[in-house]
Amino acid sequence: MSDSDAYSYEYDESDAGSESHPDEEAFEYTDDDEAKEDAAVNIENTYYNAKASRDNGDFEEAAEGFESVVKMEVETNRNNAGIDEDNTMEIDESKSQLLAPLKYHGSWSYKAIKQLIKLHLRSFSDKKDFNSNSSSVVRDYERMLRVASSSDSGISPNAVEKGVNGMLERVSSLVNNSNSGDSTSESTARTLAREVYDLTLRAFHPNEGISPNERLWSKTNLKYGQLLYEMNETSKLQAVIKDLLASTSCNGAESDAMSSDNAVQSGTHTMEIAALQIQLYSRLKDTKKLRAAYHSAMAVRGGIPHPRTLAMIQELGGKMHMDARNFDDACQAFFQAFKSYDEAGDRARLRCLKYLVMASMLHASSINPFDSHEARAHRDDPEIVAMTNLVQAFHNDDVKKFEGILQKNEGRIMDDEFVREHVADLLRTIRTQVILRTIGPYTRIRLMRIAQDLNNIPVEDVEGLLVSLILDGKLDGRIDQVNGVLVKASSRGGSTSAATSDNSPSADAGKITRCIGMMESRNIAAITQLTSALDHLTEVLTKLSSKGVLNQQASH
């Protein structure tokens, strides 16, 4: 034995003799620590083995593996706490039994339960036993919320929010992607979504939840409101909006002097609620409330909502202006919506670009919407090429080409319900432009000639357009219905007057007189036709009577 070995041996012996108890405690602590590390390694390995089974398509084995992770971690934590009783779903007795936090679960249990929910949702998407998978999703999602709300789980708030938002998005997409032809899957998906959102709102309610989180509760309510709008459940959507408004008013009363950051958050939240209101009132056709909600949203200062939220507000505002025939404001709203959608990278920008083009044409603007550099970048897009051609035909007063594009449904223009609602207005606008151009150099022109220039529409439609132009003060003339001629009035200088801007009483009286004259002409024409018909009937009866007399004479 070397000197160093002897020294080492003597040192250990003396040390053990004088301070044996502290060293023994240190040694025992090291063994416990190693045991904990071994248990943690086993749990981690089991978790990743289960993920590997999932990736290989063995979902049953993966589910068993994830359940094993939960049981192993609960058992380890219970042993560390010196508890021998086996109750994996033990709850925190200090909380209410309704959605109470689960004890002895940790981060690995939280991750494993999330994976189990994803497996159930995948089976649901594959249309395998809807009811069973739906109940499994609800059961495990509730378990995930209870684990996340436990004080000893060690799960960070960011991890909780990320996990909850991920699950909500998966459930919402399940509803949106459900086959409308399969009523069973659609109904089950909607029921599942309601239950998942209700559990989330209960868990994070600011006053009554097991894990109060006002920010997450508000964001969940906003997502739920959007989903309810897409599911066309207006009554429940109204209840959600009511809860959100009540929460906002309470917060405003509690903090009168807000910091700049809080002011921004409050403004953003207000605009997001207004976006839900605008969607609801637009669907309900409640114009008064829609206009109030829109102006309220536009009056918010300091809010920084997501560009998609702002775009949606502007888009529905543009539709509101279109219904009010306020085409100038509609153009501005659609253009802002187009830019916001473009900023968000949303394909809905092309839809708003179509609406912008339509509003511009109805406004009879000479400005081409594609002249802006934002819109010019999309003019060659397959969905926009047809609208580009439509604008060119409009500015060139080419009615035949304009109607041909609409009839052929180039670029699926007519697939949009909002566009279809305004097709009649578009045709009326371009036909009005063509009429004014056609009659410009003439003092008298046949209605049939105008009808030919308008792609051979009925003469009755031409008369209706001319009457509108006369009443609107854009045409000074009268219609000779008997001869089918438009007679324009001459100005004092001898030239024809295609339009007048005189708003004097005498001018109005002249318009009324001309309209009365047109009505009288129409009545005279009708009377003439009736007289001709009666004359013809009299002639026929006379002939029949004469034939009867001759037949009687022949018989005698």
CSV table of C-alpha atoms in Angstrom, one decimal, residues 54-509:
chain,number,residue,atom,x,y,z
A,54,ARG,CA,-47.6,7.8,-32.9
A,55,ASP,CA,-45.3,8.8,-35.8
A,56,ASN,CA,-45.2,5.2,-37.0
A,57,GLY,CA,-49.0,5.1,-37.1
A,58,ASP,CA,-49.5,2.8,-34.1
A,59,PHE,CA,-51.9,5.0,-32.3
A,60,GLU,CA,-53.2,2.5,-29.8
A,61,GLU,CA,-49.7,1.8,-28.5
A,62,ALA,CA,-49.0,5.5,-28.5
A,63,ALA,CA,-52.1,6.1,-26.3
A,64,GLU,CA,-51.0,3.4,-23.9
A,65,GLY,CA,-47.6,5.0,-23.7
A,66,PHE,CA,-48.9,8.4,-22.9
A,67,GLU,CA,-51.2,7.1,-20.2
A,68,SER,CA,-48.2,5.3,-18.8
A,69,VAL,CA,-46.3,8.6,-18.6
A,70,VAL,CA,-49.1,10.1,-16.5
A,71,LYS,CA,-49.2,7.1,-14.1
A,72,MET,CA,-45.5,7.0,-13.8
A,73,GLU,CA,-45.2,10.7,-13.0
A,74,VAL,CA,-48.1,10.6,-10.5
A,75,GLU,CA,-46.6,7.6,-8.8
A,76,THR,CA,-43.2,9.2,-8.6
A,77,ASN,CA,-44.5,12.4,-7.1
A,78,ARG,CA,-46.7,10.6,-4.6
A,79,ASN,CA,-43.7,8.5,-3.5
A,80,ASN,CA,-41.6,11.7,-3.1
A,81,ALA,CA,-44.4,13.1,-1.0
A,82,GLY,CA,-44.5,9.9,1.2
A,83,ILE,CA,-48.0,8.9,0.1
A,84,ASP,CA,-48.7,5.2,-0.6
A,85,GLU,CA,-52.3,5.3,-1.6
A,86,ASP,CA,-52.9,4.9,-5.3
A,87,ASN,CA,-55.3,7.5,-6.7
A,88,THR,CA,-54.2,8.9,-10.0
A,89,MET,CA,-57.1,11.3,-10.3
A,90,GLU,CA,-56.8,12.7,-6.7
A,91,ILE,CA,-58.0,16.3,-6.5
A,92,ASP,CA,-57.1,19.2,-4.5
A,93,GLU,CA,-59.6,19.1,-1.6
A,94,SER,CA,-59.2,22.8,-1.0
A,95,LYS,CA,-60.9,23.5,-4.3
A,96,SER,CA,-64.5,22.9,-5.5
A,97,GLN,CA,-65.2,19.4,-6.8
A,98,LEU,CA,-66.3,20.9,-10.0
A,99,LEU,CA,-63.4,21.1,-12.4
A,100,ALA,CA,-60.9,21.0,-9.4
A,101,PRO,CA,-57.1,20.9,-9.9
A,102,LEU,CA,-55.4,17.5,-10.0
A,103,LYS,CA,-52.6,16.8,-7.5
A,104,TYR,CA,-49.2,15.1,-8.1
A,105,HIS,CA,-49.3,15.7,-11.9
A,106,GLY,CA,-46.4,17.6,-13.5
A,107,SER,CA,-45.2,18.9,-16.9
A,108,TRP,CA,-44.8,15.4,-18.4
A,109,SER,CA,-48.4,14.5,-17.5
A,110,TYR,CA,-49.5,17.8,-19.1
A,111,LYS,CA,-47.6,17.0,-22.3
A,112,ALA,CA,-48.8,13.4,-22.4
A,113,ILE,CA,-52.5,14.4,-22.0
A,114,LYS,CA,-52.1,17.0,-24.8
A,115,GLN,CA,-50.8,14.2,-27.1
A,116,LEU,CA,-53.8,12.0,-26.1
A,117,ILE,CA,-56.2,14.8,-27.1
A,118,LYS,CA,-54.5,15.1,-30.4
A,119,LEU,CA,-54.8,11.4,-31.0
A,120,HIS,CA,-58.6,11.6,-30.3
A,121,LEU,CA,-59.0,14.5,-32.6
A,122,ARG,CA,-57.1,12.7,-35.3
A,123,SER,CA,-59.5,9.7,-35.0
A,124,PHE,CA,-62.4,12.1,-35.1
A,125,SER,CA,-61.1,13.7,-38.3
A,126,ASP,CA,-60.8,10.2,-39.8
A,127,LYS,CA,-64.5,9.6,-39.0
A,128,LYS,CA,-63.9,6.8,-36.6
A,129,ASP,CA,-66.6,6.5,-33.9
A,130,PHE,CA,-67.6,10.2,-33.5
A,131,ASN,CA,-69.3,9.9,-30.1
A,132,SER,CA,-66.6,7.9,-28.4
A,133,ASN,CA,-63.8,10.1,-29.6
A,134,SER,CA,-65.8,13.2,-28.8
A,135,SER,CA,-66.3,12.1,-25.2
A,136,SER,CA,-62.6,11.2,-24.9
A,137,VAL,CA,-61.6,14.6,-26.1
A,138,VAL,CA,-63.8,16.3,-23.5
A,139,ARG,CA,-62.6,14.0,-20.7
A,140,ASP,CA,-58.9,14.5,-21.5
A,141,TYR,CA,-59.2,18.2,-22.2
A,142,GLU,CA,-60.8,18.6,-18.8
A,143,ARG,CA,-58.0,16.6,-17.3
A,144,MET,CA,-55.4,18.8,-19.0
A,145,LEU,CA,-57.0,22.0,-17.6
A,146,ARG,CA,-57.1,20.5,-14.1
A,147,VAL,CA,-53.4,19.6,-14.3
A,148,ALA,CA,-52.5,23.0,-15.6
A,149,SER,CA,-54.4,24.7,-12.8
A,150,SER,CA,-52.6,22.7,-10.1
A,151,SER,CA,-50.2,24.8,-8.0
A,152,ASP,CA,-47.6,22.0,-7.7
A,153,SER,CA,-47.6,21.0,-11.4
A,154,GLY,CA,-44.8,23.5,-12.3
A,155,ILE,CA,-46.3,24.5,-15.6
A,156,SER,CA,-45.5,28.0,-16.7
A,157,PRO,CA,-48.4,30.4,-17.7
A,158,ASN,CA,-47.0,30.7,-21.2
A,159,ALA,CA,-47.0,26.9,-21.6
A,160,VAL,CA,-50.6,26.8,-20.4
A,161,GLU,CA,-51.7,29.5,-22.8
A,162,LYS,CA,-49.9,28.0,-25.7
A,163,GLY,CA,-51.4,24.6,-25.1
A,164,VAL,CA,-55.0,25.9,-24.6
A,165,ASN,CA,-54.8,28.1,-27.7
A,166,GLY,CA,-53.5,25.1,-29.8
A,167,MET,CA,-56.4,22.9,-28.7
A,168,LEU,CA,-59.0,25.6,-29.4
A,169,GLU,CA,-57.6,26.1,-32.9
A,170,ARG,CA,-57.7,22.4,-33.6
A,171,VAL,CA,-61.3,22.1,-32.4
A,172,SER,CA,-62.3,25.2,-34.4
A,173,SER,CA,-60.7,23.9,-37.6
A,174,LEU,CA,-62.5,20.6,-37.0
A,175,VAL,CA,-65.8,22.4,-37.1
A,176,ASN,CA,-64.8,24.4,-40.2
A,177,ASN,CA,-63.6,21.4,-42.0
A,178,SER,CA,-66.5,19.1,-41.1
A,179,ASN,CA,-68.4,17.8,-44.1
A,180,SER,CA,-71.7,19.7,-44.4
A,181,GLY,CA,-73.2,16.7,-46.2
A,182,ASP,CA,-72.6,14.5,-43.2
A,183,SER,CA,-75.0,15.9,-40.6
A,184,THR,CA,-73.8,13.5,-37.9
A,185,SER,CA,-70.2,14.5,-38.0
A,186,GLU,CA,-71.1,18.2,-38.3
A,187,SER,CA,-73.4,18.1,-35.4
A,188,THR,CA,-71.0,16.2,-33.2
A,189,ALA,CA,-68.1,18.6,-34.1
A,190,ARG,CA,-70.2,21.6,-33.1
A,191,THR,CA,-71.2,20.0,-29.8
A,192,LEU,CA,-67.6,19.1,-29.1
A,193,ALA,CA,-66.5,22.7,-29.8
A,194,ARG,CA,-69.1,24.1,-27.5
A,195,GLU,CA,-68.1,21.8,-24.6
A,196,VAL,CA,-64.4,22.5,-25.1
A,197,TYR,CA,-64.9,26.3,-25.1
A,198,ASP,CA,-67.2,26.1,-22.2
A,199,LEU,CA,-64.7,24.2,-20.1
A,200,THR,CA,-62.0,26.7,-21.0
A,201,LEU,CA,-64.1,29.7,-20.0
A,202,ARG,CA,-65.1,28.0,-16.7
A,203,ALA,CA,-61.5,27.2,-15.9
A,204,PHE,CA,-60.0,30.7,-16.5
A,205,HIS,CA,-63.0,32.8,-15.5
A,206,PRO,CA,-61.5,35.9,-13.7
A,207,ASN,CA,-63.7,35.5,-10.6
A,208,GLU,CA,-65.0,31.9,-10.5
A,209,GLY,CA,-62.4,29.9,-12.4
A,210,ILE,CA,-60.0,27.3,-10.8
A,211,SER,CA,-57.1,29.2,-12.5
A,212,PRO,CA,-58.3,32.8,-13.0
A,213,ASN,CA,-56.7,34.4,-16.0
A,214,GLU,CA,-58.6,37.4,-17.4
A,215,ARG,CA,-56.4,37.8,-20.5
A,216,LEU,CA,-56.8,34.2,-21.6
A,217,TRP,CA,-60.5,34.2,-20.7
A,218,SER,CA,-61.1,37.3,-22.9
A,219,LYS,CA,-59.1,35.9,-25.8
A,220,THR,CA,-61.0,32.6,-25.5
A,221,ASN,CA,-64.3,34.4,-25.5
A,222,LEU,CA,-63.3,36.3,-28.7
A,223,LYS,CA,-62.4,33.1,-30.4
A,224,TYR,CA,-65.6,31.5,-29.2
A,225,GLY,CA,-67.6,34.4,-30.6
A,226,GLN,CA,-66.0,34.1,-34.0
A,227,LEU,CA,-66.7,30.4,-34.1
A,228,LEU,CA,-70.3,31.0,-33.1
A,229,TYR,CA,-70.6,33.5,-35.9
A,230,GLU,CA,-69.3,30.9,-38.4
A,231,MET,CA,-71.8,28.4,-37.0
A,232,ASN,CA,-74.6,30.9,-37.4
A,233,GLU,CA,-75.6,30.7,-33.7
A,234,THR,CA,-76.5,34.3,-33.2
A,235,SER,CA,-78.3,34.0,-29.8
A,236,LYS,CA,-75.2,32.5,-28.2
A,237,LEU,CA,-73.0,35.0,-29.9
A,238,GLN,CA,-75.0,37.8,-28.4
A,239,ALA,CA,-74.5,36.3,-24.9
A,240,VAL,CA,-70.7,36.2,-25.5
A,241,ILE,CA,-70.6,39.8,-26.7
A,242,LYS,CA,-72.6,40.8,-23.6
A,243,ASP,CA,-70.1,39.1,-21.3
A,244,LEU,CA,-67.2,40.8,-23.1
A,245,LEU,CA,-68.8,44.2,-22.9
A,246,ALA,CA,-69.5,43.7,-19.2
A,247,SER,CA,-65.9,42.7,-18.5
A,248,THR,CA,-64.6,45.7,-20.4
A,249,SER,CA,-66.8,48.2,-18.5
A,250,CYS,CA,-65.7,46.7,-15.2
A,251,ASN,CA,-62.1,47.0,-16.1
A,252,GLY,CA,-62.6,50.6,-17.2
A,253,ALA,CA,-64.3,51.5,-13.9
A,254,GLU,CA,-61.5,49.9,-11.9
A,255,SER,CA,-58.7,51.7,-13.7
A,256,ASP,CA,-59.5,55.3,-14.7
A,257,ALA,CA,-55.9,56.3,-15.1
A,258,MET,CA,-54.3,53.7,-17.3
A,259,SER,CA,-50.8,53.5,-18.5
A,260,SER,CA,-50.0,53.8,-22.2
A,261,ASP,CA,-49.6,50.1,-22.6
A,262,ASN,CA,-52.9,49.4,-20.9
A,263,ALA,CA,-54.6,52.0,-23.0
A,264,VAL,CA,-53.3,50.3,-26.2
A,265,GLN,CA,-54.6,46.9,-24.9
A,266,SER,CA,-57.9,48.4,-24.0
A,267,GLY,CA,-58.3,50.0,-27.4
A,268,THR,CA,-57.3,46.8,-29.2
A,269,HIS,CA,-59.8,44.8,-27.1
A,270,THR,CA,-62.6,47.3,-27.8
A,271,MET,CA,-62.0,47.0,-31.6
A,272,GLU,CA,-62.0,43.2,-31.4
A,273,ILE,CA,-65.4,43.2,-29.6
A,274,ALA,CA,-66.7,45.8,-32.2
A,275,ALA,CA,-65.6,43.4,-34.9
A,276,LEU,CA,-67.8,40.7,-33.5
A,277,GLN,CA,-70.7,43.2,-33.2
A,278,ILE,CA,-70.3,44.3,-36.7
A,279,GLN,CA,-70.4,40.7,-38.0
A,280,LEU,CA,-73.5,40.0,-35.9
A,281,TYR,CA,-75.5,43.1,-36.9
A,282,SER,CA,-74.5,42.6,-40.6
A,283,ARG,CA,-75.9,39.1,-40.5
A,284,LEU,CA,-79.1,40.3,-38.7
A,285,LYS,CA,-79.5,43.2,-41.2
A,286,ASP,CA,-79.7,45.5,-38.2
A,287,THR,CA,-78.5,48.7,-40.0
A,288,LYS,CA,-78.9,51.0,-37.1
A,289,LYS,CA,-76.8,49.0,-34.7
A,290,LEU,CA,-74.3,48.1,-37.5
A,291,ARG,CA,-73.7,51.7,-38.3
A,292,ALA,CA,-73.2,52.5,-34.6
A,293,ALA,CA,-70.8,49.6,-34.0
A,294,TYR,CA,-68.8,50.6,-37.1
A,295,HIS,CA,-68.4,54.2,-36.2
A,296,SER,CA,-67.5,53.2,-32.6
A,297,ALA,CA,-64.8,51.0,-33.9
A,298,MET,CA,-63.4,53.7,-36.2
A,299,ALA,CA,-63.4,56.2,-33.3
A,300,VAL,CA,-61.0,54.0,-31.2
A,301,ARG,CA,-57.6,55.6,-30.9
A,302,GLY,CA,-54.5,53.8,-29.7
A,303,GLY,CA,-55.7,50.3,-30.4
A,304,ILE,CA,-53.4,48.0,-32.5
A,305,PRO,CA,-55.7,45.1,-33.6
A,306,HIS,CA,-54.5,42.3,-35.9
A,307,PRO,CA,-54.6,43.5,-39.5
A,308,ARG,CA,-57.1,40.8,-40.3
A,309,THR,CA,-59.5,42.2,-37.6
A,310,LEU,CA,-59.2,45.7,-39.0
A,311,ALA,CA,-59.7,44.4,-42.6
A,312,MET,CA,-62.8,42.6,-41.6
A,313,ILE,CA,-64.2,45.8,-40.0
A,314,GLN,CA,-63.5,47.8,-43.1
A,315,GLU,CA,-64.9,45.2,-45.4
A,316,LEU,CA,-68.2,45.0,-43.6
A,317,GLY,CA,-68.2,48.8,-43.4
A,318,GLY,CA,-67.7,49.0,-47.1
A,319,LYS,CA,-70.7,46.7,-47.6
A,320,MET,CA,-72.7,48.9,-45.3
A,321,HIS,CA,-71.9,51.9,-47.4
A,322,MET,CA,-72.8,50.0,-50.6
A,323,ASP,CA,-76.2,49.2,-49.3
A,324,ALA,CA,-76.7,52.9,-48.5
A,325,ARG,CA,-75.5,53.6,-52.1
A,326,ASN,CA,-72.7,55.7,-50.6
A,327,PHE,CA,-70.2,54.5,-53.2
A,328,ASP,CA,-67.4,57.0,-52.4
A,329,ASP,CA,-67.1,55.9,-48.8
A,330,ALA,CA,-67.4,52.3,-49.9
A,331,CYS,CA,-64.4,52.7,-52.2
A,332,GLN,CA,-62.3,54.0,-49.4
A,333,ALA,CA,-63.4,51.3,-46.9
A,334,PHE,CA,-62.7,48.5,-49.4
A,335,PHE,CA,-59.3,49.9,-50.3
A,336,GLN,CA,-58.3,50.0,-46.6
A,337,ALA,CA,-59.6,46.5,-46.1
A,338,PHE,CA,-57.6,45.3,-49.2
A,339,LYS,CA,-54.4,46.8,-47.8
A,340,SER,CA,-55.0,45.3,-44.3
A,341,TYR,CA,-55.7,41.9,-45.8
A,342,ASP,CA,-52.6,42.3,-47.9
A,343,GLU,CA,-50.5,43.1,-44.8
A,344,ALA,CA,-51.9,40.0,-43.1
A,345,GLY,CA,-51.0,37.9,-46.1
A,346,ASP,CA,-54.7,36.8,-46.4
A,347,ARG,CA,-56.1,35.8,-49.8
A,348,ALA,CA,-59.3,37.7,-48.8
A,349,ARG,CA,-57.5,40.7,-50.2
A,350,LEU,CA,-58.5,39.6,-53.7
A,351,ARG,CA,-62.2,39.5,-52.7
A,352,CYS,CA,-61.9,43.1,-51.4
A,353,LEU,CA,-60.1,44.2,-54.5
A,354,LYS,CA,-63.2,42.9,-56.5
A,355,TYR,CA,-65.5,44.9,-54.2
A,356,LEU,CA,-63.3,47.9,-54.7
A,357,VAL,CA,-63.6,47.6,-58.5
A,358,MET,CA,-67.3,47.2,-58.3
A,359,ALA,CA,-67.8,50.2,-56.0
A,360,SER,CA,-65.6,52.3,-58.3
A,361,MET,CA,-67.7,51.4,-61.3
A,362,LEU,CA,-71.0,52.1,-59.5
A,363,HIS,CA,-69.5,55.4,-58.4
A,364,ALA,CA,-68.9,56.1,-62.1
A,365,SER,CA,-65.4,57.1,-61.3
A,366,SER,CA,-62.9,57.8,-64.1
A,367,ILE,CA,-60.1,56.6,-61.8
A,368,ASN,CA,-59.0,53.0,-62.5
A,369,PRO,CA,-58.5,51.1,-59.2
A,370,PHE,CA,-55.6,49.3,-60.6
A,371,ASP,CA,-53.6,52.5,-61.0
A,372,SER,CA,-52.5,52.2,-57.3
A,373,HIS,CA,-49.3,50.4,-56.8
A,374,GLU,CA,-50.8,48.1,-54.1
A,375,ALA,CA,-53.5,46.9,-56.5
A,376,ARG,CA,-51.3,46.9,-59.6
A,377,ALA,CA,-49.3,44.0,-58.1
A,378,HIS,CA,-52.4,41.7,-58.3
A,379,ARG,CA,-53.8,42.7,-61.7
A,380,ASP,CA,-52.4,39.6,-63.3
A,381,ASP,CA,-53.8,37.2,-60.7
A,382,PRO,CA,-56.2,34.7,-62.4
A,383,GLU,CA,-59.0,35.8,-60.1
A,384,ILE,CA,-58.4,39.4,-60.9
A,385,VAL,CA,-57.9,39.3,-64.7
A,386,ALA,CA,-61.6,39.1,-65.3
A,387,MET,CA,-62.2,42.2,-63.1
A,388,THR,CA,-59.4,44.0,-65.0
A,389,ASN,CA,-61.2,43.2,-68.3
A,390,LEU,CA,-64.5,44.3,-66.7
A,391,VAL,CA,-63.0,47.7,-65.8
A,392,GLN,CA,-61.6,48.2,-69.2
A,393,ALA,CA,-65.0,47.4,-70.8
A,394,PHE,CA,-66.6,49.8,-68.4
A,395,HIS,CA,-64.3,52.7,-69.2
A,396,ASN,CA,-64.6,52.0,-72.9
A,397,ASP,CA,-68.4,51.9,-72.7
A,398,ASP,CA,-68.3,48.4,-74.3
A,399,VAL,CA,-71.6,47.0,-73.1
A,400,LYS,CA,-71.3,43.8,-75.2
A,401,LYS,CA,-68.0,42.9,-73.7
A,402,PHE,CA,-69.1,43.9,-70.2
A,403,GLU,CA,-72.2,41.7,-70.3
A,404,GLY,CA,-70.3,38.8,-72.0
A,405,ILE,CA,-67.8,38.7,-69.1
A,406,LEU,CA,-70.7,38.6,-66.6
A,407,GLN,CA,-72.6,36.0,-68.5
A,408,LYS,CA,-69.6,33.7,-69.0
A,409,ASN,CA,-68.8,34.1,-65.3
A,410,GLU,CA,-65.1,34.7,-66.1
A,411,GLY,CA,-62.9,34.4,-63.1
A,412,ARG,CA,-66.0,33.2,-61.1
A,413,ILE,CA,-67.1,36.8,-60.6
A,414,MET,CA,-70.8,35.7,-60.3
A,415,ASP,CA,-69.9,33.1,-57.6
A,416,ASP,CA,-69.8,35.9,-55.0
A,417,GLU,CA,-73.2,36.6,-53.5
A,418,PHE,CA,-72.4,40.2,-52.8
A,419,VAL,CA,-71.4,40.8,-56.4
A,420,ARG,CA,-74.5,39.2,-57.7
A,421,GLU,CA,-76.6,41.6,-55.5
A,422,HIS,CA,-75.2,44.6,-57.4
A,423,VAL,CA,-75.0,43.2,-61.0
A,424,ALA,CA,-78.2,45.0,-61.9
A,425,ASP,CA,-76.7,48.3,-60.6
A,426,LEU,CA,-73.6,47.7,-62.6
A,427,LEU,CA,-75.5,47.1,-65.9
A,428,ARG,CA,-77.7,50.1,-65.2
A,429,THR,CA,-74.6,52.3,-64.7
A,430,ILE,CA,-72.8,51.3,-67.9
A,431,ARG,CA,-76.0,51.5,-69.9
A,432,THR,CA,-76.6,55.0,-68.7
A,433,GLN,CA,-73.1,56.0,-69.7
A,434,VAL,CA,-73.7,54.5,-73.2
A,435,ILE,CA,-77.0,56.3,-73.6
A,436,LEU,CA,-75.5,59.7,-72.8
A,437,ARG,CA,-72.7,59.0,-75.2
A,438,THR,CA,-75.1,57.8,-78.0
A,439,ILE,CA,-77.6,60.7,-77.8
A,440,GLY,CA,-74.9,63.4,-77.5
A,441,PRO,CA,-74.9,64.7,-81.1
A,442,TYR,CA,-78.6,64.3,-81.8
A,443,THR,CA,-81.8,66.2,-81.0
A,444,ARG,CA,-84.0,63.4,-82.1
A,445,ILE,CA,-83.1,59.7,-81.9
A,446,ARG,CA,-85.2,56.5,-82.2
A,447,LEU,CA,-85.4,54.3,-79.1
A,448,MET,CA,-84.7,51.3,-81.3
A,449,ARG,CA,-81.3,52.7,-82.2
A,450,ILE,CA,-80.5,53.2,-78.5
A,451,ALA,CA,-81.6,49.6,-77.8
A,452,GLN,CA,-79.2,48.3,-80.5
A,453,ASP,CA,-76.3,50.2,-78.9
A,454,LEU,CA,-77.2,48.7,-75.6
A,455,ASN,CA,-76.7,45.2,-76.9
A,456,ASN,CA,-80.3,44.8,-78.2
A,457,ILE,CA,-82.1,45.2,-74.9
A,458,PRO,CA,-86.0,45.6,-74.9
A,459,VAL,CA,-87.2,49.1,-75.8
A,460,GLU,CA,-89.2,49.1,-72.6
A,461,ASP,CA,-85.9,49.0,-70.7
A,462,VAL,CA,-84.6,51.9,-72.7
A,463,GLU,CA,-87.6,53.9,-71.8
A,464,GLY,CA,-87.1,53.2,-68.1
A,465,LEU,CA,-83.4,54.3,-68.3
A,466,LEU,CA,-84.4,57.5,-70.1
A,467,VAL,CA,-87.0,58.4,-67.6
A,468,SER,CA,-84.5,57.9,-64.8
A,469,LEU,CA,-82.1,60.2,-66.6
A,470,ILE,CA,-84.7,62.9,-67.1
A,471,LEU,CA,-85.9,62.7,-63.4
A,472,ASP,CA,-82.2,62.9,-62.2
A,473,GLY,CA,-81.6,66.0,-64.3
A,474,LYS,CA,-79.0,64.3,-66.5
A,475,LEU,CA,-81.1,64.6,-69.6
A,476,ASP,CA,-83.3,67.4,-70.9
A,477,GLY,CA,-85.9,65.9,-73.2
A,478,ARG,CA,-89.1,64.0,-73.7
A,479,ILE,CA,-90.1,60.6,-75.0
A,480,ASP,CA,-92.5,60.3,-77.9
A,481,GLN,CA,-93.9,56.8,-77.2
A,482,VAL,CA,-96.2,56.8,-80.2
A,483,ASN,CA,-93.3,57.2,-82.7
A,484,GLY,CA,-90.7,55.6,-80.4
A,485,VAL,CA,-88.5,58.7,-80.5
A,486,LEU,CA,-86.5,60.6,-77.9
A,487,VAL,CA,-86.8,64.4,-78.4
A,488,LYS,CA,-84.1,66.4,-76.7
A,489,ALA,CA,-84.8,70.0,-75.7
A,490,SER,CA,-82.6,72.7,-77.3
A,491,SER,CA,-80.7,75.3,-75.4
A,492,ARG,CA,-81.1,79.0,-76.0
A,493,GLY,CA,-78.0,79.0,-78.2
A,494,GLY,CA,-79.5,76.4,-80.4
A,495,SER,CA,-77.2,73.6,-79.3
A,496,THR,CA,-78.5,70.4,-77.6
A,497,SER,CA,-78.4,70.0,-73.9
A,498,ALA,CA,-77.5,66.6,-72.7
A,499,ALA,CA,-77.7,67.5,-69.1
A,500,THR,CA,-78.8,70.3,-66.8
A,501,SER,CA,-77.7,71.5,-63.4
A,502,ASP,CA,-80.5,74.0,-63.0
A,503,ASN,CA,-82.2,73.3,-59.6
A,504,SER,CA,-84.7,76.2,-59.9
A,505,PRO,CA,-88.4,75.7,-59.4
A,506,SER,CA,-89.1,76.3,-63.0
A,507,ALA,CA,-86.7,73.6,-64.0
A,508,ASP,CA,-88.4,71.2,-61.7
A,509,ALA,CA,-91.7,72.2,-63.0
